[in-house]
PDB file of C-alpha atoms and ligand atoms in Angstrom:
ATOM      1  CA  MET A  24     213.817-195.061  74.444  1.00  0.00           C
ATOM      2  CA  ARG A  25     216.293-195.797  71.652  1.00  0.00           C
ATOM      3  CA  HIS A  26     218.926-198.481  71.127  1.00  0.00           C
ATOM      4  CA  LEU A  27     221.807-198.704  68.657  1.00  0.00           C
ATOM      5  CA  LEU A  28     221.882-202.248  67.306  1.00  0.00           C
ATOM      6  CA  SER A  29     222.727-201.556  63.665  1.00  0.00           C
ATOM      7  CA  PRO A  30     224.034-198.422  61.890  1.00  0.00           C
ATOM      8  CA  LEU A  31     220.591-198.174  60.273  1.00  0.00           C
ATOM      9  CA  ASP A  32     219.010-197.376  63.648  1.00  0.00           C
ATOM     10  CA  LEU A  33     220.193-193.824  62.950  1.00  0.00           C
ATOM     11  CA  SER A  34     218.923-192.079  59.818  1.00  0.00           C
ATOM     12  CA  VAL A  35     221.509-190.405  57.573  1.00  0.00           C
ATOM     13  CA  GLU A  36     220.478-187.048  59.035  1.00  0.00           C
ATOM     14  CA  GLU A  37     220.845-188.315  62.627  1.00  0.00           C
ATOM     15  CA  THR A  38     224.191-189.903  61.775  1.00  0.00           C
ATOM     16  CA  ASP A  39     225.454-186.615  60.321  1.00  0.00           C
ATOM     17  CA  GLN A  40     224.226-184.747  63.424  1.00  0.00           C
ATOM     18  CA  LEU A  41     226.000-187.248  65.673  1.00  0.00           C
ATOM     19  CA  LEU A  42     229.239-186.861  63.699  1.00  0.00           C
ATOM     20  CA  SER A  43     228.959-183.050  63.957  1.00  0.00           C
ATOM     21  CA  LEU A  44     228.448-183.368  67.713  1.00  0.00           C
ATOM     22  CA  ALA A  45     231.515-185.648  67.914  1.00  0.00           C
ATOM     23  CA  SER A  46     233.588-183.060  66.000  1.00  0.00           C
ATOM     24  CA  ASP A  47     232.430-180.331  68.371  1.00  0.00           C
ATOM     25  CA  ILE A  48     233.354-182.553  71.341  1.00  0.00           C
ATOM     26  CA  GLU A  49     236.830-183.032  69.852  1.00  0.00           C
ATOM     27  CA  LYS A  50     237.333-179.266  69.660  1.00  0.00           C
ATOM     28  CA  ASN A  51     235.637-178.234  72.931  1.00  0.00           C
ATOM     29  CA  ARG A  52     236.023-181.180  75.290  1.00  0.00           C
ATOM     30  CA  SER A  53     235.755-179.208  78.514  1.00  0.00           C
ATOM     31  CA  LYS A  54     232.304-177.915  77.548  1.00  0.00           C
ATOM     32  CA  TYR A  55     230.964-181.470  77.853  1.00  0.00           C
ATOM     33  CA  ALA A  56     232.671-182.418  81.130  1.00  0.00           C
ATOM     34  CA  HIS A  57     229.475-182.496  83.228  1.00  0.00           C
ATOM     35  CA  VAL A  58     226.626-183.211  80.813  1.00  0.00           C
ATOM     36  CA  CYS A  59     226.214-186.771  82.172  1.00  0.00           C
ATOM     37  CA  ASP A  60     226.817-186.053  85.864  1.00  0.00           C
ATOM     38  CA  GLY A  61     225.088-188.732  87.937  1.00  0.00           C
ATOM     39  CA  LYS A  62     224.521-191.097  84.977  1.00  0.00           C
ATOM     40  CA  LYS A  63     225.943-194.627  84.835  1.00  0.00           C
ATOM     41  CA  LEU A  64     227.131-196.672  81.865  1.00  0.00           C
ATOM     42  CA  ALA A  65     227.299-200.462  82.168  1.00  0.00           C
ATOM     43  CA  THR A  66     229.810-202.194  79.896  1.00  0.00           C
ATOM     44  CA  LEU A  67     228.955-205.879  79.427  1.00  0.00           C
ATOM     45  CA  PHE A  68     231.754-207.501  77.458  1.00  0.00           C
ATOM     46  CA  PHE A  69     231.399-211.250  76.997  1.00  0.00           C
ATOM     47  CA  GLU A  70     234.174-211.225  74.356  1.00  0.00           C
ATOM     48  CA  PRO A  71     237.672-209.657  74.487  1.00  0.00           C
ATOM     49  CA  SER A  72     237.988-205.939  73.808  1.00  0.00           C
ATOM     50  CA  THR A  73     240.510-203.174  74.362  1.00  0.00           C
ATOM     51  CA  ARG A  74     239.430-200.175  72.291  1.00  0.00           C
ATOM     52  CA  THR A  75     235.668-200.518  72.323  1.00  0.00           C
ATOM     53  CA  ARG A  76     235.271-201.127  76.057  1.00  0.00           C
ATOM     54  CA  LEU A  77     237.890-198.643  77.183  1.00  0.00           C
ATOM     55  CA  SER A  78     236.797-195.939  74.754  1.00  0.00           C
ATOM     56  CA  PHE A  79     233.211-196.329  76.025  1.00  0.00           C
ATOM     57  CA  GLU A  80     234.470-196.018  79.588  1.00  0.00           C
ATOM     58  CA  SER A  81     236.687-193.063  78.718  1.00  0.00           C
ATOM     59  CA  ALA A  82     233.727-191.454  76.912  1.00  0.00           C
ATOM     60  CA  MET A  83     231.356-191.750  79.883  1.00  0.00           C
ATOM     61  CA  LEU A  84     233.996-190.537  82.359  1.00  0.00           C
ATOM     62  CA  SER A  85     234.737-187.562  80.083  1.00  0.00           C
ATOM     63  CA  LEU A  86     231.030-186.652  80.200  1.00  0.00           C
ATOM     64  CA  GLY A  87     231.030-186.647  83.999  1.00  0.00           C
ATOM     65  CA  GLY A  88     229.270-190.003  84.370  1.00  0.00           C
ATOM     66  CA  SER A  89     230.504-193.204  85.939  1.00  0.00           C
ATOM     67  CA  VAL A  90     230.981-196.756  84.687  1.00  0.00           C
ATOM     68  CA  LEU A  91     230.483-200.282  85.930  1.00  0.00           C
ATOM     69  CA  GLY A  92     230.725-203.556  84.089  1.00  0.00           C
ATOM     70  CA  VAL A  93     232.128-206.962  83.294  1.00  0.00           C
ATOM     71  CA  SER A  94     235.092-207.513  81.024  1.00  0.00           C
ATOM     72  CA  SER A  95     234.703-211.249  80.323  1.00  0.00           C
ATOM     73  CA  ALA A  96     232.053-213.956  80.305  1.00  0.00           C
ATOM     74  CA  ASP A  97     234.039-215.787  83.018  1.00  0.00           C
ATOM     75  CA  SER A  98     233.675-212.914  85.473  1.00  0.00           C
ATOM     76  CA  SER A  99     229.877-212.713  85.167  1.00  0.00           C
ATOM     77  CA  SER A 100     226.915-214.999  85.840  1.00  0.00           C
ATOM     78  CA  ALA A 101     227.028-215.963  82.133  1.00  0.00           C
ATOM     79  CA  ALA A 102     229.591-218.532  83.337  1.00  0.00           C
ATOM     80  CA  LYS A 103     226.845-220.008  85.553  1.00  0.00           C
ATOM     81  CA  GLY A 104     224.449-220.224  82.614  1.00  0.00           C
ATOM     82  CA  GLU A 105     222.476-216.971  82.996  1.00  0.00           C
ATOM     83  CA  SER A 106     220.719-215.837  79.803  1.00  0.00           C
ATOM     84  CA  VAL A 107     221.326-212.476  78.134  1.00  0.00           C
ATOM     85  CA  SER A 108     217.657-211.611  78.771  1.00  0.00           C
ATOM     86  CA  ASP A 109     217.978-212.115  82.515  1.00  0.00           C
ATOM     87  CA  THR A 110     221.316-210.313  82.706  1.00  0.00           C
ATOM     88  CA  ILE A 111     219.977-207.204  80.944  1.00  0.00           C
ATOM     89  CA  ARG A 112     216.838-207.050  83.120  1.00  0.00           C
ATOM     90  CA  VAL A 113     219.081-206.882  86.151  1.00  0.00           C
ATOM     91  CA  ILE A 114     221.580-204.438  84.627  1.00  0.00           C
ATOM     92  CA  SER A 115     218.642-202.145  83.776  1.00  0.00           C
ATOM     93  CA  CYS A 116     218.227-201.674  87.552  1.00  0.00           C
ATOM     94  CA  TYR A 117     221.873-200.661  88.024  1.00  0.00           C
ATOM     95  CA  ALA A 118     222.692-198.344  85.094  1.00  0.00           C
ATOM     96  CA  ASP A 119     221.165-195.744  82.750  1.00  0.00           C
ATOM     97  CA  ILE A 120     222.664-197.100  79.518  1.00  0.00           C
ATOM     98  CA  CYS A 121     224.514-200.238  78.503  1.00  0.00           C
ATOM     99  CA  ALA A 122     227.105-201.234  75.884  1.00  0.00           C
ATOM    100  CA  MET A 123     227.197-204.973  75.242  1.00  0.00           C
ATOM    101  CA  ARG A 124     229.543-207.257  73.270  1.00  0.00           C
ATOM    102  CA  HIS A 125     228.652-210.905  72.863  1.00  0.00           C
ATOM    103  CA  PRO A 126     229.919-213.760  70.647  1.00  0.00           C
ATOM    104  CA  LYS A 127     226.404-214.679  69.437  1.00  0.00           C
ATOM    105  CA  GLU A 128     224.879-212.913  66.455  1.00  0.00           C
ATOM    106  CA  GLY A 129     221.611-211.238  67.442  1.00  0.00           C
ATOM    107  CA  SER A 130     222.386-211.122  71.171  1.00  0.00           C
ATOM    108  CA  ALA A 131     222.114-207.328  71.306  1.00  0.00           C
ATOM    109  CA  TYR A 132     218.631-207.558  69.774  1.00  0.00           C
ATOM    110  CA  VAL A 133     217.583-210.040  72.474  1.00  0.00           C
ATOM    111  CA  ALA A 134     218.989-207.724  75.146  1.00  0.00           C
ATOM    112  CA  ALA A 135     217.202-204.683  73.710  1.00  0.00           C
ATOM    113  CA  SER A 136     213.874-206.513  73.693  1.00  0.00           C
ATOM    114  CA  LYS A 137     214.082-207.050  77.468  1.00  0.00           C
ATOM    115  CA  SER A 138     215.871-203.874  78.491  1.00  0.00           C
ATOM    116  CA  SER A 139     214.433-200.782  80.122  1.00  0.00           C
ATOM    117  CA  ILE A 140     217.610-198.784  79.346  1.00  0.00           C
ATOM    118  CA  PRO A 141     219.199-198.002  75.932  1.00  0.00           C
ATOM    119  CA  VAL A 142     221.335-200.897  74.657  1.00  0.00           C
ATOM    120  CA  ILE A 143     224.325-200.249  72.402  1.00  0.00           C
ATOM    121  CA  ASN A 144     225.563-203.170  70.332  1.00  0.00           C
ATOM    122  CA  ALA A 145     229.342-203.198  70.847  1.00  0.00           C
ATOM    123  CA  GLY A 146     229.694-206.228  68.546  1.00  0.00           C
ATOM    124  CA  ASP A 147     227.477-209.308  68.194  1.00  0.00           C
ATOM    125  CA  GLY A 148     229.473-212.221  66.793  1.00  0.00           C
ATOM    126  CA  GLY A 149     230.261-211.879  63.097  1.00  0.00           C
ATOM    127  CA  HIS A 150     227.175-209.724  62.521  1.00  0.00           C
ATOM    128  CA  GLN A 151     227.404-205.973  63.288  1.00  0.00           C
ATOM    129  CA  HIS A 152     229.513-203.394  65.122  1.00  0.00           C
ATOM    130  CA  PRO A 153     227.720-200.058  64.688  1.00  0.00           C
ATOM    131  CA  THR A 154     229.863-197.921  67.003  1.00  0.00           C
ATOM    132  CA  GLN A 155     233.002-198.925  65.102  1.00  0.00           C
ATOM    133  CA  THR A 156     231.163-197.746  61.999  1.00  0.00           C
ATOM    134  CA  LEU A 157     230.425-194.353  63.549  1.00  0.00           C
ATOM    135  CA  THR A 158     234.135-194.149  64.380  1.00  0.00           C
ATOM    136  CA  ASP A 159     235.039-195.094  60.800  1.00  0.00           C
ATOM    137  CA  LEU A 160     232.620-192.519  59.365  1.00  0.00           C
ATOM    138  CA  LEU A 161     234.014-189.733  61.547  1.00  0.00           C
ATOM    139  CA  THR A 162     237.536-190.706  60.517  1.00  0.00           C
ATOM    140  CA  ILE A 163     236.703-190.743  56.805  1.00  0.00           C
ATOM    141  CA  LYS A 164     234.796-187.463  57.035  1.00  0.00           C
ATOM    142  CA  SER A 165     237.625-185.764  58.917  1.00  0.00           C
ATOM    143  CA  LEU A 166     240.279-186.990  56.467  1.00  0.00           C
ATOM    144  CA  LYS A 167     238.433-186.589  53.166  1.00  0.00           C
ATOM    145  CA  GLY A 168     235.912-183.872  54.056  1.00  0.00           C
ATOM    146  CA  ARG A 169     233.046-186.022  52.726  1.00  0.00           C
ATOM    147  CA  LEU A 170     231.403-189.452  53.000  1.00  0.00           C
ATOM    148  CA  GLY A 171     230.257-189.960  49.405  1.00  0.00           C
ATOM    149  CA  ASP A 172     231.918-189.905  45.988  1.00  0.00           C
ATOM    150  CA  MET A 173     234.739-192.293  46.725  1.00  0.00           C
ATOM    151  CA  THR A 174     236.076-195.778  46.136  1.00  0.00           C
ATOM    152  CA  VAL A 175     236.480-197.751  49.332  1.00  0.00           C
ATOM    153  CA  GLY A 176     238.597-200.920  49.388  1.00  0.00           C
ATOM    154  CA  LEU A 177     237.644-203.444  52.067  1.00  0.00           C
ATOM    155  CA  CYS A 178     240.402-205.985  52.534  1.00  0.00           C
ATOM    156  CA  GLY A 179     240.871-209.184  54.553  1.00  0.00           C
ATOM    157  CA  ASP A 180     238.215-211.182  56.348  1.00  0.00           C
ATOM    158  CA  LEU A 181     235.045-209.825  54.769  1.00  0.00           C
ATOM    159  CA  LYS A 182     233.042-212.895  55.779  1.00  0.00           C
ATOM    160  CA  PHE A 183     233.355-212.775  59.562  1.00  0.00           C
ATOM    161  CA  GLY A 184     234.429-209.121  59.950  1.00  0.00           C
ATOM    162  CA  ARG A 185     231.479-207.408  61.623  1.00  0.00           C
ATOM    163  CA  THR A 186     233.066-203.969  61.228  1.00  0.00           C
ATOM    164  CA  VAL A 187     233.015-204.472  57.451  1.00  0.00           C
ATOM    165  CA  HIS A 188     229.363-205.532  57.470  1.00  0.00           C
ATOM    166  CA  SER A 189     228.276-202.474  59.444  1.00  0.00           C
ATOM    167  CA  LEU A 190     230.425-200.115  57.382  1.00  0.00           C
ATOM    168  CA  ILE A 191     228.878-201.370  54.124  1.00  0.00           C
ATOM    169  CA  HIS A 192     225.360-200.838  55.541  1.00  0.00           C
ATOM    170  CA  ALA A 193     226.238-197.273  56.522  1.00  0.00           C
ATOM    171  CA  LEU A 194     228.207-196.149  53.449  1.00  0.00           C
ATOM    172  CA  VAL A 195     225.681-197.268  50.825  1.00  0.00           C
ATOM    173  CA  ARG A 196     223.444-194.434  52.043  1.00  0.00           C
ATOM    174  CA  TYR A 197     225.873-191.793  50.706  1.00  0.00           C
ATOM    175  CA  PRO A 198     225.870-190.998  46.954  1.00  0.00           C
ATOM    176  CA  GLY A 199     228.791-191.973  44.726  1.00  0.00           C
ATOM    177  CA  ILE A 200     230.130-194.841  46.876  1.00  0.00           C
ATOM    178  CA  ARG A 201     231.897-197.692  45.096  1.00  0.00           C
ATOM    179  CA  PHE A 202     233.510-200.721  46.747  1.00  0.00           C
ATOM    180  CA  VAL A 203     236.422-202.971  45.870  1.00  0.00           C
ATOM    181  CA  LEU A 204     236.056-206.124  47.976  1.00  0.00           C
ATOM    182  CA  ILE A 205     239.480-207.727  48.411  1.00  0.00           C
ATOM    183  CA  SER A 206     239.541-211.139  50.084  1.00  0.00           C
ATOM    184  CA  PRO A 207     240.441-214.797  49.600  1.00  0.00           C
ATOM    185  CA  PRO A 208     237.548-216.708  47.960  1.00  0.00           C
ATOM    186  CA  GLU A 209     236.679-218.323  51.322  1.00  0.00           C
ATOM    187  CA  LEU A 210     236.339-214.973  53.117  1.00  0.00           C
ATOM    188  CA  LYS A 211     234.119-213.006  50.726  1.00  0.00           C
ATOM    189  CA  VAL A 212     231.322-210.665  51.852  1.00  0.00           C
ATOM    190  CA  PRO A 213     228.309-212.923  52.649  1.00  0.00           C
ATOM    191  CA  ASP A 214     225.717-213.242  49.889  1.00  0.00           C
ATOM    192  CA  TYR A 215     222.927-211.824  52.070  1.00  0.00           C
ATOM    193  CA  ILE A 216     224.823-208.520  52.284  1.00  0.00           C
ATOM    194  CA  LYS A 217     225.657-208.470  48.577  1.00  0.00           C
ATOM    195  CA  GLU A 218     222.025-209.111  47.643  1.00  0.00           C
ATOM    196  CA  ASN A 219     220.160-207.112  50.301  1.00  0.00           C
ATOM    197  CA  VAL A 220     222.510-204.177  50.670  1.00  0.00           C
ATOM    198  CA  LEU A 221     224.820-203.757  47.655  1.00  0.00           C
ATOM    199  CA  ASP A 222     222.589-205.004  44.832  1.00  0.00           C
ATOM    200  CA  ALA A 223     219.385-203.687  46.406  1.00  0.00           C
ATOM    201  CA  ASN A 224     220.885-200.177  46.509  1.00  0.00           C
ATOM    202  CA  HIS A 225     222.508-200.472  43.038  1.00  0.00           C
ATOM    203  CA  ILE A 226     225.977-199.940  44.508  1.00  0.00           C
ATOM    204  CA  PRO A 227     228.836-200.559  42.066  1.00  0.00           C
ATOM    205  CA  TYR A 228     231.385-203.032  43.413  1.00  0.00           C
ATOM    206  CA  ARG A 229     233.880-205.611  42.262  1.00  0.00           C
ATOM    207  CA  GLU A 230     235.410-208.565  44.064  1.00  0.00           C
ATOM    208  CA  THR A 231     239.075-209.481  43.724  1.00  0.00           C
ATOM    209  CA  THR A 232     241.752-211.480  45.486  1.00  0.00           C
ATOM    210  CA  ASN A 233     244.512-209.065  44.400  1.00  0.00           C
ATOM    211  CA  LEU A 234     245.327-206.129  46.682  1.00  0.00           C
ATOM    212  CA  ASP A 235     248.181-204.789  44.501  1.00  0.00           C
ATOM    213  CA  ASP A 236     245.910-204.369  41.482  1.00  0.00           C
ATOM    214  CA  ALA A 237     243.301-202.511  43.522  1.00  0.00           C
ATOM    215  CA  MET A 238     245.633-200.039  45.268  1.00  0.00           C
ATOM    216  CA  GLU A 239     245.728-197.268  42.655  1.00  0.00           C
ATOM    217  CA  GLU A 240     241.950-196.849  42.411  1.00  0.00           C
ATOM    218  CA  LEU A 241     241.238-196.513  46.154  1.00  0.00           C
ATOM    219  CA  ASP A 242     240.422-193.382  48.175  1.00  0.00           C
ATOM    220  CA  ILE A 243     240.171-195.381  51.420  1.00  0.00           C
ATOM    221  CA  LEU A 244     241.690-198.784  52.183  1.00  0.00           C
ATOM    222  CA  TYR A 245     240.002-200.499  55.148  1.00  0.00           C
ATOM    223  CA  MET A 246     242.222-203.363  56.312  1.00  0.00           C
ATOM    224  CA  THR A 247     240.915-206.076  58.641  1.00  0.00           C
ATOM    225  CA  ARG A 248     242.257-208.945  60.732  1.00  0.00           C
ATOM    226  CA  VAL A 249     241.394-212.544  59.869  1.00  0.00           C
ATOM    227  CA  GLN A 250     238.891-213.367  62.640  1.00  0.00           C
ATOM    228  CA  ARG A 251     240.537-216.418  64.186  1.00  0.00           C
ATOM    229  CA  GLU A 252     237.863-216.839  66.876  1.00  0.00           C
ATOM    230  CA  ARG A 253     235.134-217.370  64.254  1.00  0.00           C
ATOM    231  CA  PHE A 254     236.940-220.139  62.324  1.00  0.00           C
ATOM    232  CA  PHE A 255     235.820-223.723  62.682  1.00  0.00           C
ATOM    233  CA  ASN A 256     239.341-225.094  62.453  1.00  0.00           C
ATOM    234  CA  GLU A 257     242.823-223.784  63.141  1.00  0.00           C
ATOM    235  CA  GLU A 258     244.254-225.174  59.864  1.00  0.00           C
ATOM    236  CA  ASP A 259     242.056-222.901  57.765  1.00  0.00           C
ATOM    237  CA  TYR A 260     243.010-219.934  59.927  1.00  0.00           C
ATOM    238  CA  ILE A 261     246.723-220.637  59.549  1.00  0.00           C
ATOM    239  CA  ARG A 262     246.353-220.984  55.789  1.00  0.00           C
ATOM    240  CA  MET A 263     244.601-217.617  55.460  1.00  0.00           C
ATOM    241  CA  LYS A 264     245.935-215.480  58.290  1.00  0.00           C
ATOM    242  CA  ASP A 265     248.668-213.764  56.289  1.00  0.00           C
ATOM    243  CA  CYS A 266     246.788-213.566  52.997  1.00  0.00           C
ATOM    244  CA  TYR A 267     247.304-209.774  52.845  1.00  0.00           C
ATOM    245  CA  ILE A 268     250.167-207.813  54.313  1.00  0.00           C
ATOM    246  CA  LEU A 269     250.134-204.110  53.544  1.00  0.00           C
ATOM    247  CA  ASP A 270     253.722-202.825  53.359  1.00  0.00           C
ATOM    248  CA  GLN A 271     255.521-199.765  51.998  1.00  0.00           C
ATOM    249  CA  GLU A 272     255.933-201.395  48.572  1.00  0.00           C
ATOM    250  CA  LYS A 273     252.158-201.660  48.244  1.00  0.00           C
ATOM    251  CA  MET A 274     251.683-198.147  49.636  1.00  0.00           C
ATOM    252  CA  LYS A 275     253.783-196.847  46.700  1.00  0.00           C
ATOM    253  CA  LEU A 276     250.982-198.000  44.389  1.00  0.00           C
ATOM    254  CA  ALA A 277     248.357-195.874  46.178  1.00  0.00           C
ATOM    255  CA  LYS A 278     247.197-192.315  45.577  1.00  0.00           C
ATOM    256  CA  PRO A 279     248.938-189.643  47.664  1.00  0.00           C
ATOM    257  CA  ASP A 280     245.618-188.815  49.321  1.00  0.00           C
ATOM    258  CA  MET A 281     244.471-192.397  49.949  1.00  0.00           C
ATOM    259  CA  PHE A 282     244.094-193.226  53.664  1.00  0.00           C
ATOM    260  CA  VAL A 283     244.470-196.561  55.440  1.00  0.00           C
ATOM    261  CA  LEU A 284     241.977-197.434  58.182  1.00  0.00           C
ATOM    262  CA  HIS A 285     241.870-200.516  60.400  1.00  0.00           C
ATOM    263  CA  PRO A 286     239.495-201.095  63.349  1.00  0.00           C
ATOM    264  CA  LEU A 287     242.410-202.740  65.218  1.00  0.00           C
ATOM    265  CA  PRO A 288     243.723-204.952  66.722  1.00  0.00           C
ATOM    266  CA  ARG A 289     246.249-205.550  63.950  1.00  0.00           C
ATOM    267  CA  VAL A 290     248.037-208.879  63.737  1.00  0.00           C
ATOM    268  CA  ASN A 291     250.259-209.077  60.609  1.00  0.00           C
ATOM    269  CA  GLU A 292     248.083-207.446  57.998  1.00  0.00           C
ATOM    270  CA  ILE A 293     249.780-204.032  58.179  1.00  0.00           C
ATOM    271  CA  SER A 294     253.568-203.917  58.552  1.00  0.00           C
ATOM    272  CA  VAL A 295     254.697-201.586  61.308  1.00  0.00           C
ATOM    273  CA  GLU A 296     256.768-199.663  58.720  1.00  0.00           C
ATOM    274  CA  VAL A 297     253.469-198.319  57.316  1.00  0.00           C
ATOM    275  CA  ASP A 298     252.698-196.624  60.664  1.00  0.00           C
ATOM    276  CA  ASP A 299     255.032-193.741  59.761  1.00  0.00           C
ATOM    277  CA  ASP A 300     253.324-193.107  56.426  1.00  0.00           C
ATOM    278  CA  PRO A 301     251.170-189.946  56.709  1.00  0.00           C
ATOM    279  CA  ARG A 302     248.342-191.898  55.073  1.00  0.00           C
ATOM    280  CA  ALA A 303     248.174-194.397  57.962  1.00  0.00           C
ATOM    281  CA  ALA A 304     245.093-193.253  59.899  1.00  0.00           C
ATOM    282  CA  TYR A 305     244.327-196.201  62.209  1.00  0.00           C
ATOM    283  CA  PHE A 306     245.634-194.764  65.466  1.00  0.00           C
ATOM    284  CA  LYS A 307     243.860-191.473  64.802  1.00  0.00           C
ATOM    285  CA  GLN A 308     240.753-193.588  64.105  1.00  0.00           C
ATOM    286  CA  ALA A 309     241.011-195.174  67.581  1.00  0.00           C
ATOM    287  CA  GLN A 310     241.084-191.664  69.093  1.00  0.00           C
ATOM    288  CA  TYR A 311     237.946-190.677  67.176  1.00  0.00           C
ATOM    289  CA  GLY A 312     236.222-193.661  68.814  1.00  0.00           C
ATOM    290  CA  VAL A 313     236.051-191.753  72.090  1.00  0.00           C
ATOM    291  CA  TYR A 314     234.380-188.684  70.545  1.00  0.00           C
ATOM    292  CA  VAL A 315     231.715-190.634  68.671  1.00  0.00           C
ATOM    293  CA  ARG A 316     230.921-192.690  71.758  1.00  0.00           C
ATOM    294  CA  MET A 317     230.577-189.493  73.808  1.00  0.00           C
ATOM    295  CA  ALA A 318     228.207-188.148  71.158  1.00  0.00           C
ATOM    296  CA  LEU A 319     226.287-191.435  71.065  1.00  0.00           C
ATOM    297  CA  ILE A 320     225.826-191.641  74.836  1.00  0.00           C
ATOM    298  CA  MET A 321     224.528-188.047  74.840  1.00  0.00           C
ATOM    299  CA  THR A 322     222.179-188.802  71.945  1.00  0.00           C
ATOM    300  CA  LEU A 323     220.686-191.977  73.435  1.00  0.00           C
ATOM    301  CA  LEU A 324     220.347-190.421  76.900  1.00  0.00           C
ATOM    302  CA  GLU A 325     218.772-187.351  75.245  1.00  0.00           C
ATOM    303  CA  VAL A 326     221.186-185.029  76.997  1.00  0.00           C
ATOM    304  CA  GLU A 327     220.964-181.375  75.916  1.00  0.00           C
ATOM    305  CA  LYS A 328     223.972-180.062  74.025  1.00  0.00           C
ATOM    306  CA  PRO A 329     225.596-177.344  76.208  1.00  0.00           C
ATOM    307  CA  CYS A 330     225.791-173.852  74.696  1.00  0.00           C
TER     308      CYS A 330
HETATM  309  C1  NCD B 401     236.978-205.131  65.909  1.00  0.00           C
HETATM  310  C2  NCD B 401     235.907-206.076  66.462  1.00  0.00           C
HETATM  311  O1  NCD B 401     235.869-206.334  67.666  1.00  0.00           O
HETATM  312  O2  NCD B 401     235.122-206.520  65.634  1.00  0.00           O
HETATM  313  N1  NCD B 401     237.714-204.502  66.921  1.00  0.00           N
HETATM  314  C3  NCD B 401     237.258-203.329  67.472  1.00  0.00           C
HETATM  315  O3  NCD B 401     236.200-203.271  68.052  1.00  0.00           O
HETATM  316  N2  NCD B 401     237.992-202.222  67.283  1.00  0.00           N
HETATM  317  C4  NCD B 401     237.840-205.763  64.880  1.00  0.00           C
HETATM  318  C5  NCD B 401     238.567-207.023  65.237  1.00  0.00           C
HETATM  319  O4  NCD B 401     238.519-207.515  66.351  1.00  0.00           O
HETATM  320  O5  NCD B 401     239.251-207.532  64.341  1.00  0.00           O
END
């Protein structure tokens, strides 16, 4: 039995296979309509979510399976003090696979250690978000035709942004990747990621606070929201929340084939005027989230690909 707790739980080869399966699903959706007949997905969301939870549910329904779950800590026995370990032991009796989001870093690992069904980490605090990464990889591959040989700008809250952490882990495995890390000094990529992932893999990167200066060298710009819920005080959040606002003026500095991604939700960091720019890819990215989650459910449940 396999879990997906970090992007590294899939080898590069398995990741590429999963992305190919997701692309096939996009083109031939009806072929997959019954591959998970009779299977159940449990969605355990102890933190807010729109895209991740609903795209998981849409994915399982599109495969012919059914879904059950909780959409907030308040509506589950977590509010009564039940541990993640106990919850997952019980959920294992009700479903075949589970996607879990929790505010505590490492919670998905605890769940996996007690689970008798595959556990998918749908976000554990400020740590990792591997299914967003699969979505990001499919988006980049579809837009650029490749995953290596490019300069990726990561902009915004690089300290608490779990999507950024997972994306760095995944992209360093492709040759020719270079990063520009754009953030206020207080929201830089944590040292443990710089040392253990970037430096350990000899990945070229530079850190800057200036988005304008970075624009012209980027092939992908990955914007992120300042993660209000992870701040210790509201004053710091208010001071930093609008540190970067991508607008059409800044887009003029970018290459014609540079694409803008964002895991969403957006607050102020991308002006709505950018939505009409053909290089704005974030809504397309949200659509890809359904296909990769369909492919992931099939992979973890070891469902045969239909001919
Ligand atoms: C992200 C998350 O939850 O980390 N959202 C998502 O899953 N698409 C990003 C965010 O909330 O800022």
